[in-house]
């Protein structure tokens, strides 16, 4: 009797401890999911609605997201990311967003909303997200709005007596709130929200690696995006976004996959699906190659993507200027022509032959290209371009860019315009530049805004080169460099320009 009791106690002990070991044992790989969501928009974003109406709209979006979460979990996903503004849309005034906001506590409070829904007031959206995560045993990442009252003791308190934040939340597989991140770099027109006073560095650990999180426009700036990788050594970035594609260099799948390569992290990007606003392009990106991506301007449907990733991806260091600095000075000094890429004045040279080596310089940046086309077509022109300077439209940020791109037409003044289709494939390419920054994001984009997984690599001396002939015609091959230290130095001069360009774009928009 005594012995059998001991045995059963032992069995229970073994069962519990093996459960615990199972729980904390590290996984080498995991399955990630992202959901591109065709958000159901409210009828008005200018006038406030009742909180019941606001919740009814959010529940309609949550119904769709719940379908994606359930489906991802059934297919074995450990984590799913949903888009920025995916629960209520965009374009609100400060007052009109208010009924959609909930008080979101710091994740330190150790809260499972699904088990304890009224601990922090009326929080039905957090409760639902938490239950989705818990019921399906999956991490759920979503974007909602936070409200925090303030008063005159805080000199920065807005006149309506509250801060409103664009906020990412993460619930773990037990439904616990494990991360809350307030977006730092608000995009122009996001006047309904405030930026936190200091950039928030939000990370959390799992058995499948360390995670960091930020939102949309944050990706263009140093804090918190680069800091999470450089100083906090996260393995995977979670990235809810509402991204409007801008070719040739800032379409979602192109730029987000390039950031994963340049920074050496996994990157889970969930975009809204709204073709009319040029919003599409989600993906699961590893530092060596995209694992899955979705770009769809044709349908109105959402899309679930799943892929396996390494929990701790490997990344080797690159010196982005090493190769280009070693090129003979006498090969430089081509006479270039000027062209505009998204309001920036590039210097270009035309690629005249089916095969060639070209150099083009702008200020301190010289770009080198070796290439071989599969044919030199008479109806298409490609050019090599360089830009070293401050960008001032829809944000102020210093760029160093080397780009080989297809010009919109055979007229050279169209080099740098948006173009989505091409006919020329490349047998090989190798692009490098004399970068002053170590933050360079390598982009390869094929015709119809398609990525080229497994077709290119970056060498440790900073060359972006093809591993094989491209699988399709090429739109652009680009080294997109960001020089963060130079943003501030250029700020004052730029601010004047921003005001002028905003005025111009507003006039263009209205006309
Ligand atoms: C917008 O208004 C129409 C007509 O009143 C209504 O049928 C629809 O459900 C409303 N949509 C939302 C998202 O509230
Ligand atoms: C979760 O499961 C509970 C009970 O099993 C159910 O009442 C609830 O509606 C479920 N919630 C979600 C979001 O699936
Ligand atoms: C996450 O895990 C790392 C490595 O195991 C550890 O050093 C770090 O303190 C953990 N961080 C948190 C927030 O638990
Ligand atoms: C990169 O390479 C260049 C040229 O070889 C060298 O001058 C520079 O110090 C290197 N940069 C770094 C950060 O190692
Ligand atoms: C870019 O070039 C255009 C046309 O040459 C010129 O009008 C404009 O001022 C230039 N912009 C900057 C920022 O230099
Ligand atoms: C281009 O440069 C490479 C490396 O310097 C050289 O091997 C090749 O022959 C050159 N090609 C042409 C067409 O000049």
Coordinates of C-alpha atoms and ligand atoms in Angstrom, one line a residue:
X1 CA 0.0 0.0 0.0
X2 CA 2.7 2.5 1.1
X3 CA 4.9 1.4 -1.8
X4 CA 2.1 1.7 -4.4
X5 CA 1.3 5.2 -3.1
X6 CA 4.9 6.2 -3.5
X7 CA 4.9 4.7 -7.0
X8 CA 1.9 6.7 -8.1
X9 CA 3.3 9.8 -6.5
X10 CA 6.5 9.1 -8.4
X11 CA 4.5 8.7 -11.6
X12 CA 2.7 12.0 -11.0
X13 CA 6.1 13.6 -10.3
X14 CA 7.6 12.2 -13.4
X15 CA 4.6 13.3 -15.5
X16 CA 4.7 16.8 -14.1
X17 CA 8.4 17.2 -14.5
X18 CA 8.5 15.9 -18.0
X19 CA 5.6 18.3 -18.8
X20 CA 7.7 21.1 -17.4
X21 CA 10.8 20.0 -19.3
X22 CA 8.6 19.8 -22.4
X23 CA 7.3 23.3 -21.7
X24 CA 10.6 25.0 -21.4
X25 CA 12.7 23.0 -23.8
X26 CA 14.0 25.1 -26.6
X27 CA 12.8 24.6 -30.2
X28 CA 15.2 24.9 -33.1
X29 CA 12.5 25.8 -35.5
X30 CA 8.9 27.1 -35.3
X31 CA 6.0 27.8 -37.6
X32 CA 5.1 31.4 -38.2
X33 CA 1.9 32.7 -39.7
X34 CA 0.9 36.2 -41.0
X35 CA -2.5 37.2 -42.1
X36 CA -3.1 39.9 -44.8
X37 CA -6.6 41.2 -43.8
X38 CA -9.1 43.0 -45.9
X39 CA -10.2 45.2 -43.1
X40 CA -13.9 46.1 -42.9
X41 CA -13.9 49.9 -42.6
X42 CA -16.3 52.1 -40.6
X43 CA -18.8 54.3 -42.4
X44 CA -17.4 57.4 -40.7
X45 CA -13.9 58.2 -39.4
X46 CA -14.7 61.9 -38.9
X47 CA -17.6 61.9 -36.4
X48 CA -17.5 59.8 -33.2
X49 CA -19.9 56.8 -33.1
X50 CA -21.2 55.2 -29.9
X51 CA -19.0 52.6 -28.2
X52 CA -21.5 49.9 -29.1
X53 CA -21.3 50.8 -32.8
X54 CA -17.5 50.9 -32.5
X55 CA -17.4 47.5 -30.8
X56 CA -19.8 46.0 -33.4
X57 CA -17.4 47.0 -36.2
X58 CA -14.4 45.7 -34.3
X59 CA -16.2 42.4 -33.7
X60 CA -16.9 42.0 -37.4
X61 CA -13.1 42.3 -38.1
X62 CA -12.3 40.1 -35.1
X63 CA -14.6 37.4 -36.5
X64 CA -12.5 37.3 -39.7
X65 CA -9.2 37.4 -37.7
X66 CA -10.5 34.6 -35.5
X67 CA -11.0 32.4 -38.6
X68 CA -7.3 33.0 -39.6
X69 CA -6.1 32.3 -36.1
X70 CA -8.0 29.1 -35.8
X71 CA -6.9 28.0 -39.3
X72 CA -3.2 28.9 -38.5
X73 CA -3.3 27.0 -35.2
X74 CA -4.8 23.9 -36.9
X75 CA -1.9 23.9 -39.4
X76 CA 0.6 24.0 -36.5
X77 CA 1.5 27.6 -36.3
X78 CA 3.1 28.8 -33.0
X79 CA 2.5 32.5 -33.6
X80 CA 0.3 34.6 -35.9
X81 CA 0.7 38.3 -36.8
X82 CA -2.3 40.5 -37.9
X83 CA -2.0 43.9 -39.5
X84 CA -1.9 47.5 -38.2
X85 CA -5.3 49.1 -38.2
X86 CA -6.7 45.6 -38.8
X87 CA -9.5 45.9 -36.3
X88 CA -10.9 49.4 -37.1
X89 CA -9.2 50.9 -40.2
X90 CA -7.6 54.4 -40.5
X91 CA -8.3 58.0 -41.2
X92 CA -9.9 58.9 -37.9
X93 CA -9.9 62.3 -36.1
X94 CA -8.8 62.2 -32.5
X95 CA -12.4 62.3 -31.2
X96 CA -13.6 59.7 -33.7
X97 CA -11.1 57.0 -32.7
X98 CA -11.9 57.4 -29.0
X99 CA -14.8 54.9 -28.8
X100 CA -12.5 52.3 -30.3
X101 CA -9.8 52.6 -27.6
X102 CA -9.3 50.4 -24.6
X103 CA -7.0 50.9 -21.6
X104 CA -4.2 48.5 -22.2
X105 CA -2.0 47.7 -19.2
X106 CA 1.7 47.2 -19.1
X107 CA 2.4 43.5 -19.7
X108 CA 4.2 43.3 -16.3
X109 CA 0.8 43.0 -14.6
X110 CA 0.6 39.3 -15.6
X111 CA -2.9 39.3 -16.9
X112 CA -5.0 36.8 -18.9
X113 CA -8.0 38.8 -20.0
X114 CA -9.8 35.6 -21.1
X115 CA -9.8 34.4 -17.4
X116 CA -10.2 37.8 -15.7
X117 CA -11.9 40.1 -18.2
X118 CA -12.9 43.0 -15.9
X119 CA -9.6 43.5 -14.1
X120 CA -8.8 46.7 -16.1
X121 CA -12.3 48.0 -16.9
X122 CA -14.2 47.5 -20.1
X123 CA -11.8 45.7 -22.4
X124 CA -13.8 43.4 -24.7
X125 CA -11.3 43.5 -27.6
X126 CA -8.4 42.4 -25.4
X127 CA -10.6 39.7 -23.9
X128 CA -11.5 38.3 -27.3
X129 CA -7.9 38.3 -28.6
X130 CA -6.7 36.7 -25.4
X131 CA -9.4 33.9 -25.7
X132 CA -8.4 33.4 -29.3
X133 CA -4.8 32.8 -28.3
X134 CA -5.8 30.6 -25.3
X135 CA -8.4 28.6 -27.1
X136 CA -6.1 27.8 -30.0
X137 CA -2.8 27.6 -28.0
X138 CA -1.1 30.1 -30.3
X139 CA 0.6 33.5 -29.8
X140 CA -1.6 36.2 -31.3
X141 CA -0.2 39.6 -32.4
X142 CA -2.7 42.4 -33.1
X143 CA -2.9 46.2 -33.4
X144 CA -5.4 48.2 -31.3
X145 CA -5.7 51.6 -29.7
X146 CA -4.7 52.5 -26.1
X147 CA -5.9 55.4 -24.1
X148 CA -4.2 56.9 -21.1
X149 CA -5.6 59.9 -19.1
X150 CA -3.3 62.7 -18.2
X151 CA -3.7 66.2 -16.6
X152 CA -2.0 69.6 -16.3
X153 CA 0.7 68.2 -14.0
X154 CA 2.1 66.8 -17.3
X155 CA 3.1 69.8 -19.5
X156 CA 2.8 67.7 -22.6
X157 CA -0.7 66.3 -21.8
X158 CA -3.0 67.0 -24.9
X159 CA -5.8 69.5 -24.3
X160 CA -8.4 66.7 -24.3
X161 CA -6.8 65.2 -21.2
X162 CA -5.5 61.9 -22.6
X163 CA -2.8 60.2 -24.7
X164 CA -4.0 58.0 -27.5
X165 CA -1.6 55.4 -28.8
X166 CA -1.4 53.2 -31.9
X167 CA -0.6 49.9 -30.0
X168 CA 0.6 46.4 -30.8
X169 CA -0.4 43.7 -28.3
X170 CA 0.9 40.1 -28.0
X171 CA -1.0 37.4 -26.1
X172 CA 0.9 34.1 -25.5
X173 CA -0.5 30.6 -26.0
X174 CA -2.2 30.8 -22.6
X175 CA -3.9 34.1 -23.4
X176 CA -1.6 36.2 -21.3
X177 CA -0.7 39.7 -22.4
X178 CA 3.1 39.5 -22.9
X179 CA 3.8 42.6 -24.9
X180 CA 2.4 46.1 -25.4
X181 CA 4.2 48.5 -27.8
X182 CA 3.2 52.1 -28.6
X183 CA 4.2 53.1 -32.1
X184 CA 6.9 55.7 -32.1
X185 CA 7.1 56.9 -35.7
X186 CA 3.6 57.9 -36.7
X187 CA 3.0 58.4 -40.4
X188 CA 1.7 61.8 -41.7
X189 CA -2.0 62.0 -41.2
X190 CA -2.0 59.8 -38.1
X191 CA -3.2 62.7 -36.0
X192 CA -5.6 60.6 -33.9
X193 CA -2.5 59.2 -32.0
X194 CA 0.4 60.5 -29.9
X195 CA 3.9 59.2 -29.9
X196 CA 5.3 58.0 -26.6
X197 CA 7.8 60.4 -25.0
X198 CA 10.7 57.9 -25.5
X199 CA 10.9 55.0 -28.0
X200 CA 9.8 51.8 -26.3
X201 CA 12.0 48.8 -26.6
X202 CA 9.6 45.8 -26.2
X203 CA 10.9 42.2 -26.3
X204 CA 9.7 38.9 -24.9
X205 CA 11.2 35.4 -24.8
X206 CA 9.7 32.2 -26.0
X207 CA 10.9 28.6 -26.4
X208 CA 11.3 29.5 -30.1
X209 CA 13.5 32.6 -29.7
X210 CA 13.5 36.2 -28.6
X211 CA 11.0 38.5 -30.2
X212 CA 10.9 42.3 -30.8
X213 CA 8.1 44.3 -32.1
X214 CA 7.4 47.6 -34.0
X215 CA 4.9 49.1 -36.4
X216 CA 4.9 50.2 -40.1
X217 CA 6.7 53.5 -40.5
X218 CA 9.0 52.6 -37.6
X219 CA 11.0 50.4 -40.0
X220 CA 12.6 53.5 -41.6
X221 CA 14.1 54.8 -38.4
X222 CA 16.8 53.7 -35.9
X223 CA 14.6 53.6 -32.8
X224 CA 13.3 51.2 -31.8
X225 CA 13.8 49.1 -34.9
X226 CA 17.6 48.9 -35.2
X227 CA 18.2 49.0 -31.5
X228 CA 16.1 45.9 -31.0
X229 CA 18.4 44.0 -33.2
X230 CA 21.8 45.7 -32.5
X231 CA 21.5 46.0 -28.7
X232 CA 18.8 43.6 -27.7
X233 CA 19.7 40.8 -30.1
X234 CA 16.2 39.7 -31.0
X235 CA 15.8 36.7 -33.4
X236 CA 12.4 37.7 -34.9
X237 CA 10.6 40.9 -35.5
X238 CA 6.8 41.1 -35.4
X239 CA 5.6 43.8 -37.8
X240 CA 1.9 44.8 -38.1
X241 CA 1.7 47.3 -40.9
X242 CA -0.7 49.3 -43.1
X243 CA 1.8 49.8 -45.9
X244 CA 1.0 51.7 -49.1
X245 CA 3.3 50.4 -51.9
X246 CA 5.7 52.9 -53.6
X247 CA 7.8 51.6 -56.4
X248 CA 10.7 51.3 -57.2
X249 CA 12.2 50.9 -53.7
X250 CA 9.4 50.9 -51.1
X251 CA 6.9 48.2 -52.0
X252 CA 6.1 46.2 -48.9
X253 CA 7.4 42.7 -49.9
X254 CA 10.5 44.3 -51.4
X255 CA 11.5 46.5 -48.5
X256 CA 10.5 44.3 -45.6
X257 CA 12.3 41.3 -47.0
X258 CA 15.4 43.5 -47.6
X259 CA 15.3 44.6 -43.9
X260 CA 15.4 41.0 -42.8
X261 CA 18.5 40.4 -45.0
X262 CA 20.2 43.6 -44.0
X263 CA 19.6 43.2 -40.2
X264 CA 20.0 39.4 -40.1
X265 CA 16.7 38.7 -38.4
X266 CA 13.4 36.8 -39.1
X267 CA 10.7 39.3 -40.0
X268 CA 7.0 38.6 -39.9
X269 CA 5.1 41.3 -41.9
X270 CA 1.3 41.4 -41.9
X271 CA -0.2 44.1 -44.2
X272 CA -3.7 45.2 -44.7
X273 CA -5.3 44.2 -47.9
X274 CA -6.8 47.2 -49.7
X275 CA -5.7 47.4 -53.3
X276 CA -7.4 50.7 -53.9
X277 CA -5.0 52.3 -51.4
X278 CA -2.1 50.2 -52.8
X279 CA -2.0 48.2 -49.6
X280 CA -1.0 44.6 -50.2
X281 CA 2.2 42.6 -49.6
X282 CA 2.8 40.4 -46.5
X283 CA 5.5 37.9 -45.9
X284 CA 7.5 35.6 -43.7
X285 CA 11.2 36.6 -44.3
X286 CA 14.4 34.9 -43.0
X287 CA 17.8 36.6 -43.3
X288 CA 18.9 34.3 -46.1
X289 CA 15.7 34.4 -48.1
X290 CA 12.0 35.0 -48.1
X291 CA 10.1 31.9 -47.0
X292 CA 6.7 33.0 -48.1
X293 CA 5.1 36.2 -49.5
X294 CA 1.9 37.5 -50.9
X295 CA 1.2 40.4 -53.2
X296 CA -2.3 40.7 -54.8
X297 CA -3.6 43.8 -56.5
X298 CA -6.4 41.8 -58.2
X299 CA -8.7 40.4 -55.6
X300 CA -10.4 41.8 -52.4
X301 CA -9.6 38.6 -50.4
X302 CA -7.4 38.3 -47.3
X303 CA -4.7 35.7 -47.2
X304 CA -3.1 33.4 -44.6
X305 CA 0.6 32.5 -45.0
X306 CA 2.5 29.9 -43.0
X307 CA 6.2 29.0 -43.0
X308 CA 8.8 27.3 -40.9
X309 CA 11.7 29.5 -39.6
X310 CA 14.8 28.9 -37.5
X311 CA 14.3 30.1 -33.9
X312 CA 17.8 31.6 -33.9
X313 CA 18.7 32.5 -37.5
X314 CA 22.3 32.8 -38.4
X315 CA 23.7 36.0 -39.8
X316 CA 27.2 36.9 -40.9
X317 CA 28.7 40.4 -40.9
X318 CA 29.0 42.5 -44.1
X319 CA 31.3 45.4 -44.7
X320 CA 29.1 47.3 -47.2
X321 CA 31.9 49.5 -48.6
X322 CA 34.8 47.0 -48.8
X323 CA 34.5 45.8 -52.4
X324 CA 33.4 49.1 -53.9
X325 CA 36.2 51.0 -52.2
X326 CA 38.7 48.7 -53.9
X327 CA 37.6 49.5 -57.4
X328 CA 40.0 51.5 -59.5
X329 CA 39.4 55.2 -59.4
X330 CA 39.8 55.5 -63.2
X331 CA 36.7 53.5 -63.9
X332 CA 34.7 56.3 -62.2
X333 CA 33.5 59.6 -63.7
X334 CA 30.8 58.5 -66.2
X335 CA 28.8 61.5 -67.4
X336 CA 25.4 60.9 -65.8
X337 CA 21.9 62.4 -66.2
X338 CA 19.5 63.4 -63.5
X339 CA 16.4 61.5 -62.6
X340 CA 13.9 61.6 -59.8
X341 CA 13.0 58.6 -57.6
X342 CA 10.2 59.3 -55.2
X343 CA 11.2 63.0 -55.0
X344 CA 14.9 62.3 -54.7
X345 CA 17.3 63.6 -57.3
X346 CA 19.5 60.6 -58.4
X347 CA 22.4 60.6 -60.9
X348 CA 21.9 57.9 -63.5
X349 CA 23.8 56.3 -66.3
X350 CA 22.1 54.2 -69.0
X351 CA 23.1 50.6 -69.4
X352 CA 23.9 50.5 -73.1
X353 CA 25.0 47.0 -73.9
X354 CA 23.8 43.5 -73.2
X355 CA 26.8 43.2 -70.9
X356 CA 28.8 45.8 -69.1
X357 CA 30.5 47.4 -66.1
X358 CA 29.3 50.8 -64.9
X359 CA 30.1 53.3 -62.2
X360 CA 27.9 56.2 -61.2
X361 CA 28.5 58.6 -58.3
X362 CA 26.4 61.1 -56.3
X363 CA 28.2 63.2 -53.6
X364 CA 30.2 60.7 -51.5
X365 CA 28.5 57.5 -52.9
X366 CA 29.9 55.6 -55.9
X367 CA 27.9 52.6 -57.2
X368 CA 29.3 49.8 -59.3
X369 CA 27.4 47.4 -61.4
X370 CA 28.6 44.4 -63.5
X371 CA 25.7 42.7 -65.4
X372 CA 24.7 40.6 -68.3
X373 CA 21.2 40.7 -69.7
X374 CA 19.7 37.8 -71.5
X375 CA 19.0 40.1 -74.4
X376 CA 19.3 43.9 -75.0
X377 CA 15.7 44.8 -76.0
X378 CA 15.0 48.0 -78.0
X379 CA 11.8 48.6 -76.1
X380 CA 13.3 48.7 -72.6
X381 CA 16.0 50.9 -71.0
X382 CA 17.7 50.1 -67.7
X383 CA 19.9 52.6 -65.7
X384 CA 22.3 52.5 -62.8
X385 CA 21.6 55.3 -60.3
X386 CA 23.1 56.7 -57.1
X387 CA 21.7 59.0 -54.4
X388 CA 23.4 60.4 -51.3
X389 CA 21.2 62.9 -49.4
X390 CA 18.3 63.7 -47.2
X391 CA 14.8 62.5 -48.3
X392 CA 12.1 65.0 -47.2
X393 CA 8.7 63.9 -48.5
X394 CA 6.4 61.9 -46.2
X395 CA 9.1 61.8 -43.6
X396 CA 12.7 63.1 -43.2
X397 CA 15.5 60.5 -43.5
X398 CA 19.0 60.3 -44.9
X399 CA 19.5 57.8 -47.7
X400 CA 22.4 56.3 -49.6
X401 CA 21.1 54.3 -52.5
X402 CA 22.7 52.3 -55.3
X403 CA 20.0 51.1 -57.8
X404 CA 19.8 49.4 -61.1
X405 CA 16.3 49.8 -62.4
X406 CA 14.0 49.6 -65.4
X407 CA 13.0 53.0 -66.7
X408 CA 9.2 53.5 -67.2
X409 CA 9.6 54.1 -70.9
X410 CA 12.7 54.3 -73.2
X411 CA 12.8 58.1 -72.5
X412 CA 15.6 58.6 -70.0
X413 CA 13.6 61.2 -68.0
X414 CA 11.3 58.3 -66.9
X415 CA 14.1 56.5 -65.1
X416 CA 13.0 56.3 -61.4
X417 CA 9.2 56.5 -62.1
X418 CA 7.0 53.7 -60.8
X419 CA 6.8 50.7 -63.2
X420 CA 5.4 47.3 -62.4
X421 CA 6.2 45.2 -65.4
X422 CA 9.4 44.4 -67.3
X423 CA 10.6 42.0 -70.0
X424 CA 14.3 41.8 -69.6
X425 CA 15.8 38.9 -67.5
X426 CA 19.4 39.0 -66.3
X427 CA 22.0 36.3 -66.7
X428 CA 24.0 37.9 -63.9
X429 CA 24.4 41.0 -61.8
X430 CA 26.7 42.3 -59.1
X431 CA 26.0 45.7 -57.4
X432 CA 28.1 47.4 -54.7
X433 CA 28.7 51.0 -53.4
X434 CA 31.1 53.0 -51.2
X435 CA 28.6 53.3 -48.4
X436 CA 29.3 55.5 -45.3
X437 CA 26.6 53.6 -43.4
X438 CA 26.6 50.0 -42.2
X439 CA 22.7 49.8 -42.5
X440 CA 22.1 48.7 -46.1
X441 CA 19.0 46.7 -47.2
X442 CA 19.5 44.6 -50.4
X443 CA 16.4 44.5 -52.7
X444 CA 15.8 42.4 -55.7
X445 CA 12.4 42.8 -57.3
X446 CA 11.1 41.0 -60.4
X447 CA 8.3 42.0 -62.8
X448 CA 4.8 42.2 -61.3
X449 CA 6.3 42.9 -57.9
X450 CA 7.6 39.4 -57.2
X451 CA 10.5 38.5 -55.0
X452 CA 13.4 36.2 -56.1
X453 CA 14.0 33.7 -53.2
X454 CA 17.3 31.8 -53.4
X455 CA 18.4 33.7 -56.5
X456 CA 20.9 36.2 -55.0
X457 CA 23.3 36.6 -52.1
X458 CA 25.3 39.3 -50.3
X459 CA 29.1 38.7 -49.9
X460 CA 31.0 39.8 -46.8
X461 CA 32.7 42.6 -48.9
X462 CA 29.3 44.1 -49.7
X463 CA 28.4 42.9 -53.2
X464 CA 24.7 42.0 -53.9
X465 CA 25.1 39.4 -56.6
X466 CA 23.0 36.8 -58.5
X467 CA 23.5 33.1 -57.9
X468 CA 21.8 32.1 -61.1
X469 CA 20.0 33.8 -64.0
X470 CA 16.9 35.6 -62.7
X471 CA 13.7 33.5 -62.9
X472 CA 11.8 36.5 -64.4
X473 CA 12.3 40.0 -65.8
X474 CA 13.9 42.5 -63.4
X475 CA 12.3 45.7 -62.1
X476 CA 15.2 46.6 -59.8
X477 CA 18.3 45.5 -58.0
X478 CA 19.0 47.9 -55.2
X479 CA 21.2 48.6 -52.1
X480 CA 19.0 50.8 -50.0
X481 CA 21.2 52.4 -47.3
X482 CA 20.0 54.4 -44.3
X483 CA 22.4 56.8 -42.5
X484 CA 20.5 57.4 -39.2
X485 CA 23.1 59.8 -37.6
X486 CA 22.7 62.2 -40.5
X487 CA 18.9 62.5 -40.0
X488 CA 19.3 65.0 -37.2
X489 CA 22.0 67.1 -38.7
X490 CA 19.8 67.6 -41.8
X491 CA 16.6 68.2 -39.8
X492 CA 16.3 72.0 -39.8
X493 CA 17.1 72.5 -43.5
X494 CA 14.7 69.6 -44.3
X495 CA 11.8 70.9 -42.3
X496 CA 11.4 73.9 -44.5
X497 CA 11.4 71.6 -47.5
X498 CA 8.9 69.3 -46.0
X499 CA 6.4 72.1 -45.5
X500 CA 6.8 73.1 -49.1
X501 CA 6.5 69.6 -50.4
X502 CA 3.5 68.8 -48.2
X503 CA 1.8 71.9 -49.7
X504 CA 2.7 70.7 -53.2
X505 CA 1.5 67.1 -52.6
X506 CA -1.7 68.4 -51.0
X507 CA -2.3 70.6 -54.1
X508 CA -1.6 67.6 -56.4
X509 CA -3.9 65.4 -54.3
X510 CA -6.7 67.9 -54.4
X511 CA -6.4 68.6 -58.1
Ligands
LIG1 C1 -22.6 51.5 -43.0 O1 -23.9 51.9 -43.2 C2 -24.7 51.0 -43.9 C3 -26.1 51.7 -44.2 O2 -26.6 52.4 -43.1 C4 -24.9 49.7 -43.1 O3 -25.7 48.8 -43.8 C5 -23.5 49.1 -42.8 O4 -23.6 48.0 -42.0 C6 -22.7 50.2 -42.2 N1 -21.3 49.6 -42.1 C7 -20.6 49.7 -41.0 C8 -19.3 49.1 -41.0 O5 -21.1 50.1 -39.9
LIG2 C1 -13.0 30.0 -26.2 O1 -13.6 28.9 -25.6 C2 -14.6 29.2 -24.7 C3 -15.0 27.9 -24.0 O2 -14.4 26.8 -24.5 C4 -15.8 29.8 -25.4 O3 -16.8 30.1 -24.5 C5 -15.3 31.0 -26.1 O4 -16.3 31.6 -26.9 C6 -14.1 30.8 -27.0 N1 -13.6 32.0 -27.4 C7 -12.9 32.2 -28.5 C8 -12.5 33.6 -28.8 O5 -12.7 31.3 -29.3
LIG3 C1 15.4 35.8 -22.3 O1 16.3 34.8 -22.5 C2 17.6 35.2 -22.4 C3 18.5 34.0 -22.8 O2 18.0 32.8 -22.2 C4 17.9 35.8 -21.0 O3 19.3 36.2 -21.0 C5 17.0 37.0 -20.8 O4 17.2 37.5 -19.5 C6 15.5 36.6 -21.0 N1 14.7 37.8 -21.0 C7 13.6 37.8 -20.4 C8 12.8 39.1 -20.5 O5 13.1 36.9 -19.8
LIG4 C1 35.2 48.2 -44.5 O1 36.2 48.1 -45.5 C2 36.9 49.3 -45.7 C3 37.8 49.1 -47.0 O2 38.3 47.8 -47.0 C4 37.7 49.7 -44.5 O3 38.4 50.9 -44.8 C5 36.7 49.9 -43.4 O4 37.4 50.2 -42.2 C6 35.8 48.7 -43.1 N1 34.8 49.0 -42.2 C7 34.5 48.3 -41.2 C8 33.4 48.7 -40.3 O5 35.1 47.3 -40.9
LIG5 C1 15.6 68.1 -57.9 O1 15.7 68.4 -59.3 C2 14.6 69.2 -59.7 C3 14.7 69.3 -61.2 O2 16.0 69.4 -61.6 C4 14.7 70.5 -59.0 O3 13.7 71.4 -59.3 C5 14.6 70.3 -57.5 O4 14.8 71.5 -56.8 C6 15.7 69.3 -57.0 N1 15.4 69.0 -55.6 C7 16.4 69.0 -54.7 C8 16.0 68.6 -53.3 O5 17.6 69.2 -55.0
LIG6 C1 33.7 43.9 -65.7 O1 34.5 43.8 -64.5 C2 34.9 42.5 -64.2 C3 35.6 42.6 -62.8 O2 36.5 43.6 -62.8 C4 35.7 41.9 -65.3 O3 36.1 40.5 -64.9 C5 34.9 41.9 -66.5 O4 35.7 41.4 -67.6 C6 34.4 43.2 -66.9 N1 33.4 43.1 -68.0 C7 33.3 44.0 -69.0 C8 32.3 43.7 -70.0 O5 34.0 45.0 -69.1

